[in-house]
Coordinates of C-alpha atoms in Angstrom, one line a residue:
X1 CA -5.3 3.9 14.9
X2 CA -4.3 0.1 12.4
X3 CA -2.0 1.1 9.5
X4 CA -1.3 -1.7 7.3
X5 CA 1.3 -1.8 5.3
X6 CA 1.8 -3.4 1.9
X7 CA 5.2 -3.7 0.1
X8 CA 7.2 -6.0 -1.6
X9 CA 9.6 -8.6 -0.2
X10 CA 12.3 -6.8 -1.3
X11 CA 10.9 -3.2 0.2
X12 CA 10.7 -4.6 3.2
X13 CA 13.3 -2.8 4.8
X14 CA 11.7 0.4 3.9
X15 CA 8.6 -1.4 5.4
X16 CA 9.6 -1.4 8.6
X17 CA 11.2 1.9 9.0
X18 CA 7.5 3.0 7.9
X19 CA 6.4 1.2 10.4
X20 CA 8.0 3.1 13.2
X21 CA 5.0 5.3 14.2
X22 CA 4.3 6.9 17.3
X23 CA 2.5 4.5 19.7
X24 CA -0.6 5.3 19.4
X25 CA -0.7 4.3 16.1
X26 CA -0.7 0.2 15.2
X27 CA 1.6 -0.6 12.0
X28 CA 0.8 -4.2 9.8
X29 CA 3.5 -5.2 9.0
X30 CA 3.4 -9.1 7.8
X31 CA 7.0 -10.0 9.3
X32 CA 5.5 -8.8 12.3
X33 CA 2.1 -10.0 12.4
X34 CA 2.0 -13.8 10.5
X35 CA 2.4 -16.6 12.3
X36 CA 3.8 -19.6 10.9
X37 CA 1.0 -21.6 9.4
X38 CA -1.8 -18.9 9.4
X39 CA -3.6 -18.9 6.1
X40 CA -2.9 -15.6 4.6
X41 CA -5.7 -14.9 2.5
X42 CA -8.2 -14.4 5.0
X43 CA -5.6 -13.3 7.3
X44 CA -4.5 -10.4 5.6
X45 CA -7.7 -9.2 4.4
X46 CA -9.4 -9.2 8.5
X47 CA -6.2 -6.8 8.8
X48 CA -7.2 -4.8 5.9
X49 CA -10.4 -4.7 6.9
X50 CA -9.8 -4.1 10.6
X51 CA -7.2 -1.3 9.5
X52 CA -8.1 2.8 9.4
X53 CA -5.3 3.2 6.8
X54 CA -3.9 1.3 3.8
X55 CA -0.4 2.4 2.7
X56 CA 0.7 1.2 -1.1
X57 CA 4.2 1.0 -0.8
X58 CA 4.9 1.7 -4.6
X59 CA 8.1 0.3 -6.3
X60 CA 8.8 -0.4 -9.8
X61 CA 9.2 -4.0 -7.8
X62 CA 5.7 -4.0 -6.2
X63 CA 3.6 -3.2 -9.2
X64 CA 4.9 -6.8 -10.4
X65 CA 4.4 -8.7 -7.5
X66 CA 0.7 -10.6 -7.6
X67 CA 0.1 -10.7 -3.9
X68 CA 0.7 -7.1 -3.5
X69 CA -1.5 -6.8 -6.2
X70 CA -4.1 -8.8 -4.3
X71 CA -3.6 -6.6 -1.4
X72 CA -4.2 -3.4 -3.6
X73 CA -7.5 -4.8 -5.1
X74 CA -9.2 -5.9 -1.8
X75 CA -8.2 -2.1 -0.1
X76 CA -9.8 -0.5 -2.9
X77 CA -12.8 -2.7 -3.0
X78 CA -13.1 -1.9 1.8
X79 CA -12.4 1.9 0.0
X80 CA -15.8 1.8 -2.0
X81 CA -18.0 -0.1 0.6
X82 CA -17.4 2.6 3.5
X83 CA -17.5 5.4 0.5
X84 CA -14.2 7.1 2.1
X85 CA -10.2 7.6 1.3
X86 CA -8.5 4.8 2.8
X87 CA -5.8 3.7 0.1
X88 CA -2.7 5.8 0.4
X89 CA -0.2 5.4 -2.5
X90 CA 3.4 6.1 -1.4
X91 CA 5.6 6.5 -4.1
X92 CA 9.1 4.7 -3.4
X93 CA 11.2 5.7 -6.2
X94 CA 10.4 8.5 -9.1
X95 CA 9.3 7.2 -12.9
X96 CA 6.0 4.5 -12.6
X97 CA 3.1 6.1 -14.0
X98 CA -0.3 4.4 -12.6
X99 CA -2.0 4.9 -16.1
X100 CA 0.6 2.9 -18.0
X101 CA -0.5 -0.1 -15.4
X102 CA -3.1 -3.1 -14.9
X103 CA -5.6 -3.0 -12.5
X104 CA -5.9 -2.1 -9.5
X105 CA -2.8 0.3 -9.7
X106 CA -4.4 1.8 -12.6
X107 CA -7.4 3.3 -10.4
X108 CA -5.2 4.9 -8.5
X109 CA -3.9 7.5 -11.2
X110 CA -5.5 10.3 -10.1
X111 CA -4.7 10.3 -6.2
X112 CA -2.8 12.4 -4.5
X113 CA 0.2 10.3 -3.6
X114 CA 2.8 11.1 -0.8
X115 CA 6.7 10.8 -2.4
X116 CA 9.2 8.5 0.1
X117 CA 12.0 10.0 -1.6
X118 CA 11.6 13.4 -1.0
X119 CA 8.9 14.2 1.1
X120 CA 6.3 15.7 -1.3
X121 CA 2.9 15.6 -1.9
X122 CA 1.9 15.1 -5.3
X123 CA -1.8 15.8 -7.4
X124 CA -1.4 12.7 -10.0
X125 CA 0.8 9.7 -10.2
X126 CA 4.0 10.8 -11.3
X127 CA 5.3 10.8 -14.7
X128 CA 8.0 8.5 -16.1
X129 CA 10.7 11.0 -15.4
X130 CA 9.5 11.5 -11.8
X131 CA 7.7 15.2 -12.1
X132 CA 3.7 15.6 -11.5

């Protein structure tokens, strides 16, 4: 099973400790997987696309980086062509609301998110003050 993994620079630590997954399962991580002088559009979409999973590391961070952005946008648009869940959000800290945001975070409102800070499993993105 491919996993990739999308984050922010500065989540990157979190990244990783993500990352550690039993064997059988193969984490994307870009620290790990780019090569000096790949061209990283088509680079990271082949991964997305070769991937079973997509986790949305979600940060009040993330939502404002572009590229992470990017990566959100092309998931969601492998999500509709094989007509199945594939983007995961994981909520990194409490207090971002996906409604209140541009696209693409803004489609994902009304997932079921998985909480990194306290292990929960939540119906909706979370409200600003961190409850469902």
């Amino acid at each position: 099973m491919r996993v990739f993994v999308s984050h922010a620079w500065e989540d990157k630590p979190l990244a990783l400790e993500l990352a550690k997954l039993p064997p059988f399962i193969h984490a994307w991580v870009d620290v790990r997987e780019l090569l000096g002088g790949q061209q990283l559009d088509p680079t990271i979409i082949e991964a997305i696309e070769d991937s079973h999973v997509f986790l949305a590391l979600i940060s009040k961070i993330s939502v404002g980086k572009r590229y992470v952005a990017k990566e959100v946008a092309w998931a969601l648009e492998r999500e509709a062509k094989k007509d199945r869940v594939f983007v995961l959000p994981v909520m990194l800290e409490p207090g971002i609301d996906f409604a209140k945001l541009r696209k693409p975070y803004k489609q994902l409102a009304s997932r079921l998110f998985v909480s990194a800070t306290n292990g929960n499993v939540g119906s909706r993105s979370p409200t600003t003050d961190g409850r469902r």
